[in-house]
Coordinates of C-alpha atoms in Angstrom, one line a residue:
M1 CA -0.4 -4.0 -29.2
A2 CA -3.5 -2.9 -27.1
Q3 CA -3.9 -6.3 -25.7
K4 CA -0.3 -6.6 -24.9
L5 CA -0.2 -3.4 -23.1
K6 CA -3.3 -4.6 -20.9
A7 CA -1.4 -7.6 -19.9
Y8 CA 1.5 -5.5 -18.8
L9 CA -0.8 -3.4 -16.9
Q10 CA -2.4 -6.5 -15.3
L11 CA 1.0 -7.5 -13.9
C12 CA 1.5 -4.2 -12.3
R13 CA -2.1 -4.2 -10.5
P14 CA -2.9 -0.6 -11.5
A15 CA -5.7 -0.4 -8.7
N16 CA -3.1 -0.9 -6.1
L17 CA -0.7 1.6 -7.3
P18 CA -2.7 4.7 -5.9
T19 CA -2.3 3.3 -2.4
A20 CA 1.6 3.4 -2.9
A21 CA 1.4 7.0 -3.8
A22 CA -1.0 7.8 -0.9
D23 CA 1.7 6.2 1.5
I24 CA 4.2 8.7 0.4
L25 CA 1.9 11.6 0.6
A26 CA 1.0 10.5 4.1
G27 CA 4.6 10.1 5.0
L28 CA 5.5 13.5 3.6
A29 CA 2.6 15.0 5.7
I30 CA 4.0 13.2 8.9
S31 CA 7.6 14.6 8.2
G32 CA 6.2 18.1 8.6
V33 CA 7.0 19.3 5.2
F34 CA 3.5 20.6 4.5
Y35 CA 3.1 22.0 7.8
Q36 CA 6.3 24.0 7.6
L37 CA 5.2 25.4 4.2
G38 CA 1.9 26.5 5.3
P39 CA -1.8 25.1 4.8
W40 CA -2.0 26.1 1.1
Q41 CA 1.7 25.8 0.1
F42 CA 2.4 22.1 -1.0
P43 CA 6.1 21.1 -1.9
F44 CA 5.1 20.1 -5.2
L45 CA 4.7 23.6 -6.3
Y46 CA 8.1 24.3 -5.2
S47 CA 10.4 21.2 -5.9
W48 CA 10.2 18.1 -8.1
R49 CA 11.6 15.9 -5.6
P50 CA 8.5 14.9 -3.7
I51 CA 7.1 14.0 -7.1
L52 CA 10.1 11.7 -7.7
L53 CA 9.4 10.1 -4.5
V54 CA 5.7 9.2 -5.3
L55 CA 6.8 7.7 -8.5
S56 CA 9.6 5.9 -6.9
S57 CA 6.9 4.2 -4.7
I58 CA 4.7 3.4 -7.6
F59 CA 7.4 1.7 -9.7
L60 CA 8.5 -0.1 -6.6
Y61 CA 5.3 -1.5 -6.1
A62 CA 4.4 -2.3 -9.6
G63 CA 7.8 -4.0 -9.8
G64 CA 7.1 -6.0 -6.8
V65 CA 3.7 -7.5 -7.9
T66 CA 5.1 -8.1 -11.4
L67 CA 8.0 -10.3 -10.0
N68 CA 5.5 -11.9 -7.5
D69 CA 3.7 -13.2 -10.7
V70 CA 7.2 -14.3 -12.2
F71 CA 7.9 -16.3 -9.0
D72 CA 4.3 -17.8 -8.9
A73 CA 4.1 -18.6 -12.7
D74 CA 3.9 -22.5 -12.1
L75 CA 1.5 -22.2 -9.2
D76 CA -0.7 -19.8 -11.1
A77 CA -0.9 -22.1 -14.1
V78 CA -2.8 -24.5 -11.7
E79 CA -4.6 -22.0 -9.4
R80 CA -4.9 -18.7 -11.4
P81 CA -4.7 -19.4 -15.1
E82 CA -6.5 -16.2 -15.8
R83 CA -3.3 -14.2 -14.8
P84 CA -1.2 -12.7 -17.9
I85 CA 1.8 -15.3 -17.6
P86 CA -0.1 -18.5 -17.3
R87 CA -2.4 -17.5 -20.3
G88 CA 0.6 -16.6 -22.3
S89 CA 0.0 -12.8 -22.8
V90 CA 3.2 -12.1 -21.4
S91 CA 6.4 -14.4 -21.4
L92 CA 8.2 -15.2 -18.1
K93 CA 11.3 -13.4 -19.7
Q94 CA 9.5 -10.4 -20.6
A95 CA 7.7 -10.2 -17.0
Q96 CA 11.2 -10.7 -15.3
I97 CA 12.6 -7.7 -17.3
L98 CA 9.6 -5.5 -16.6
G99 CA 9.5 -6.3 -12.9
Y100 CA 13.4 -5.6 -12.5
S101 CA 13.4 -2.6 -14.5
L102 CA 10.5 -1.1 -12.6
L103 CA 12.3 -2.0 -9.0
S104 CA 15.5 -0.5 -10.3
L105 CA 13.7 2.6 -11.5
G106 CA 12.1 2.9 -8.3
V107 CA 15.2 2.9 -6.4
I108 CA 17.0 5.4 -8.5
L109 CA 14.1 8.0 -8.5
A110 CA 14.2 7.6 -4.5
F111 CA 17.9 8.5 -4.5
L112 CA 17.4 11.6 -6.9
A113 CA 14.4 12.6 -4.4
Q114 CA 16.6 12.4 -1.4
S115 CA 19.6 10.1 -0.5
V116 CA 18.2 8.6 2.8
C117 CA 15.0 7.8 1.0
G118 CA 17.1 6.1 -1.6
I119 CA 18.7 3.9 1.2
V120 CA 15.1 3.0 2.3
A121 CA 14.2 2.2 -1.3
I122 CA 16.9 -0.4 -1.4
A123 CA 15.8 -1.9 1.7
L124 CA 12.2 -2.0 0.3
A125 CA 13.1 -3.5 -2.8
T126 CA 15.3 -6.2 -0.8
A127 CA 12.2 -6.8 1.3
I128 CA 10.0 -7.2 -1.8
L129 CA 12.3 -9.8 -3.6
S130 CA 12.5 -11.7 -0.3
Y131 CA 8.7 -11.9 0.0
D132 CA 8.2 -12.6 -3.7
K133 CA 10.7 -15.5 -3.8
Y134 CA 10.7 -16.9 -0.1
A135 CA 8.7 -15.3 2.6
K136 CA 5.4 -15.6 1.1
H137 CA 5.6 -19.4 1.7
H138 CA 5.6 -18.9 5.4
P139 CA 2.3 -18.6 7.3
F140 CA 3.7 -16.0 9.7
I141 CA 6.9 -14.7 8.1
G142 CA 5.2 -14.0 4.8
P143 CA 2.5 -11.7 6.1
L144 CA 5.1 -9.9 8.3
I145 CA 7.5 -9.2 5.4
M146 CA 4.5 -7.9 3.4
G147 CA 3.8 -5.6 6.1
V148 CA 7.3 -4.4 6.5
C149 CA 7.4 -3.4 2.8
R150 CA 4.3 -1.1 3.4
G151 CA 6.0 0.2 6.4
L152 CA 9.2 0.9 4.6
N153 CA 7.2 2.7 2.0
L154 CA 5.5 5.0 4.5
L155 CA 9.0 5.5 5.9
M156 CA 10.4 6.9 2.7
G157 CA 8.1 9.9 3.0
I158 CA 8.6 10.3 6.6
L159 CA 12.3 10.5 6.2
Y160 CA 12.1 13.1 3.5
L161 CA 13.2 15.8 6.1
N162 CA 15.8 13.5 7.6
T163 CA 14.0 13.0 10.9
L164 CA 13.1 9.8 12.6
E165 CA 10.8 11.3 15.2
H166 CA 7.8 9.7 13.9
W167 CA 9.0 6.4 13.1
P168 CA 6.4 4.6 15.0
Y169 CA 3.8 5.4 12.4
T170 CA 5.6 2.6 10.4
L171 CA 4.1 0.0 12.6
I172 CA 0.5 0.7 11.8
P173 CA 0.7 -0.5 8.1
V174 CA 2.8 -3.5 9.2
A175 CA 0.2 -4.5 11.5
F176 CA -2.5 -3.8 8.8
I177 CA -0.9 -5.5 5.9
F178 CA -0.2 -8.4 8.0
A179 CA -3.9 -8.7 8.9
I180 CA -4.8 -8.3 4.9
T181 CA -2.1 -10.9 4.2
M182 CA -3.5 -13.6 6.4
I183 CA -6.9 -13.0 5.1
S184 CA -5.9 -13.4 1.5
R185 CA -4.5 -17.1 2.2
G186 CA -8.1 -18.1 1.8
E187 CA -8.7 -16.6 -1.6
V188 CA -8.5 -19.7 -3.6
H189 CA -10.0 -22.4 -1.2
G190 CA -11.7 -20.4 1.4
N191 CA -12.0 -21.9 5.0
N192 CA -10.0 -19.3 6.9
T193 CA -12.5 -18.0 9.6
T194 CA -9.4 -18.1 12.2
N195 CA -7.4 -15.8 10.2
I196 CA -10.4 -13.5 9.7
V197 CA -10.9 -13.4 13.5
I198 CA -7.2 -12.6 14.2
A199 CA -7.5 -9.9 11.5
A200 CA -10.3 -8.2 12.9
G201 CA -8.3 -7.9 16.2
L202 CA -5.5 -6.5 14.4
Y203 CA -7.7 -4.0 12.5
A204 CA -9.0 -2.8 15.9
L205 CA -5.3 -2.6 17.2
V206 CA -4.5 -0.2 14.0
I207 CA -7.3 1.9 14.8
S208 CA -6.3 2.2 18.4
A209 CA -2.8 3.1 17.2
I210 CA -3.8 5.5 15.0
V211 CA -5.7 7.4 17.7
G212 CA -2.9 6.9 20.2
L213 CA -0.1 8.3 17.9
H214 CA -2.1 11.3 16.8
Y215 CA -2.9 12.1 20.2
T216 CA 0.9 12.0 20.9
F217 CA 2.5 13.6 18.0
A218 CA -0.4 15.4 16.0
K219 CA -1.8 18.1 17.7
Y220 CA -2.9 20.3 14.7
S221 CA -6.5 18.6 13.6
W222 CA -9.2 16.3 14.9
W223 CA -10.6 16.0 11.5
Y224 CA -8.8 12.7 11.1
L225 CA -11.4 10.9 13.2
I226 CA -13.9 11.2 10.3
F227 CA -11.4 9.4 8.1
V228 CA -10.9 6.8 10.8
M229 CA -14.5 6.0 11.0
L230 CA -14.6 5.7 7.2
F231 CA -11.8 3.4 7.4
A232 CA -13.2 1.1 10.1
I233 CA -16.4 1.1 8.0
M234 CA -14.7 -0.1 4.8
V235 CA -12.5 -2.6 6.4
Y236 CA -15.2 -4.4 8.8
L237 CA -18.2 -4.7 6.7
P238 CA -16.7 -6.9 3.9
L239 CA -14.7 -8.9 6.7
L240 CA -17.7 -9.5 8.6
K241 CA -19.5 -10.8 5.4
A242 CA -16.4 -13.2 4.8
Y243 CA -16.6 -14.5 8.2
K244 CA -20.4 -15.3 7.9
I245 CA -19.9 -16.9 4.6
N246 CA -16.3 -18.0 4.1
S247 CA -16.2 -18.4 0.5
P248 CA -13.1 -17.5 -1.7
E249 CA -15.5 -14.7 -3.4
N250 CA -16.1 -13.1 -0.2
I251 CA -12.6 -13.3 1.0
K252 CA -11.2 -11.7 -2.1
K253 CA -13.7 -8.9 -1.5
A254 CA -12.3 -8.4 1.9
V255 CA -8.8 -8.4 0.8
K256 CA -9.7 -5.9 -2.1
S257 CA -11.5 -3.5 0.6
G258 CA -8.5 -3.7 2.8
V259 CA -5.9 -3.0 0.3
I260 CA -7.8 0.2 -1.2
A261 CA -8.8 1.2 2.2
I262 CA -4.9 2.0 2.8
I263 CA -5.7 5.2 1.1
I264 CA -8.3 6.3 3.7
L265 CA -5.7 5.1 6.5
D266 CA -3.2 7.4 4.6
A267 CA -5.5 10.4 4.5
A268 CA -6.2 10.1 8.2
F269 CA -2.2 10.3 8.6
A270 CA -2.2 13.4 6.3
V271 CA -5.1 15.5 7.7
A272 CA -3.8 15.0 11.3
Y273 CA -0.4 16.7 10.2
T274 CA -2.0 19.2 7.7
N275 CA -5.7 20.2 7.2
I276 CA -8.9 18.8 5.9
I277 CA -8.0 20.2 2.3
F278 CA -4.8 17.9 1.9
G279 CA -6.8 15.0 3.6
L280 CA -9.5 15.2 1.1
L281 CA -6.8 15.3 -1.9
V282 CA -5.4 12.2 -0.5
L283 CA -8.8 10.7 -0.4
L284 CA -9.4 11.6 -4.1
L285 CA -7.0 8.6 -4.7
L286 CA -9.7 6.1 -3.4
P287 CA -12.3 6.7 -6.3
L288 CA -9.3 6.4 -8.6
S289 CA -8.3 3.0 -7.0
I290 CA -12.1 1.8 -6.9
F291 CA -12.4 2.7 -10.7
L292 CA -9.3 0.7 -11.6
A293 CA -10.3 -2.3 -9.3
K294 CA -13.4 -2.8 -11.6
R295 CA -11.1 -3.1 -14.5
F296 CA -8.2 -4.8 -13.0
A297 CA -7.3 -7.6 -10.3
V298 CA -6.3 -6.2 -6.9
T299 CA -4.7 -9.6 -5.9

């Protein structure tokens, strides 16, 4: 029973789930809900709806990565036999049921939190399925759709107060995840230095966009610059190593660091619209993600 549960958890990529939660927390902060309540009054203390939105994001992410393994079952049998489905720990049918159930639950919870967030959740679930089944096989469309998924996840939080004023923030995770997805295309065979160079440029663009958007919209705090510097260190150091020694192992480490660093990116968003305390609370998801990454695969 314990082995079965572990196999189901492996399908859901537990280390990645805190990054999905961080997106929602950042989106809620950008929406202004925390600022309206005051620096020490968080909506979780006054309403269960933000909690449902966080859970919605987690379930949507878990369902998406589970179904990704479902659609990749034949390929994984050759390239990644250690995954739960090819090694026989979870049947293809069981994984399908789990994946679609998680996606459906994610959409339902989003509607319960806020109707417009539910609509975005439907769009996100559609984008997830399109990536899992079709888009990931295309060298440009695949990374783009993956980035759009992350942008829609952030948008769910931003739209919590029914305002689109800060929608440009959704473009940042689109570019960032596009870069990470391009890097990940060398995880099995290596030899992707060109993609790494492009990703390095996109990372620089992301950092510039954060500073530009915060300067335009967020007038409350400059503490976010500390988070931006931490983000830059976390994504560039393993990327440089993967460029120098372009092995599958180093590429996986660069991808892993990039995925986990999303939490720092979200903390930078959050602190600019709230305060250093809330930024640090979001950042606490980072050690949780790192802890889980030592026990479960990130990709």
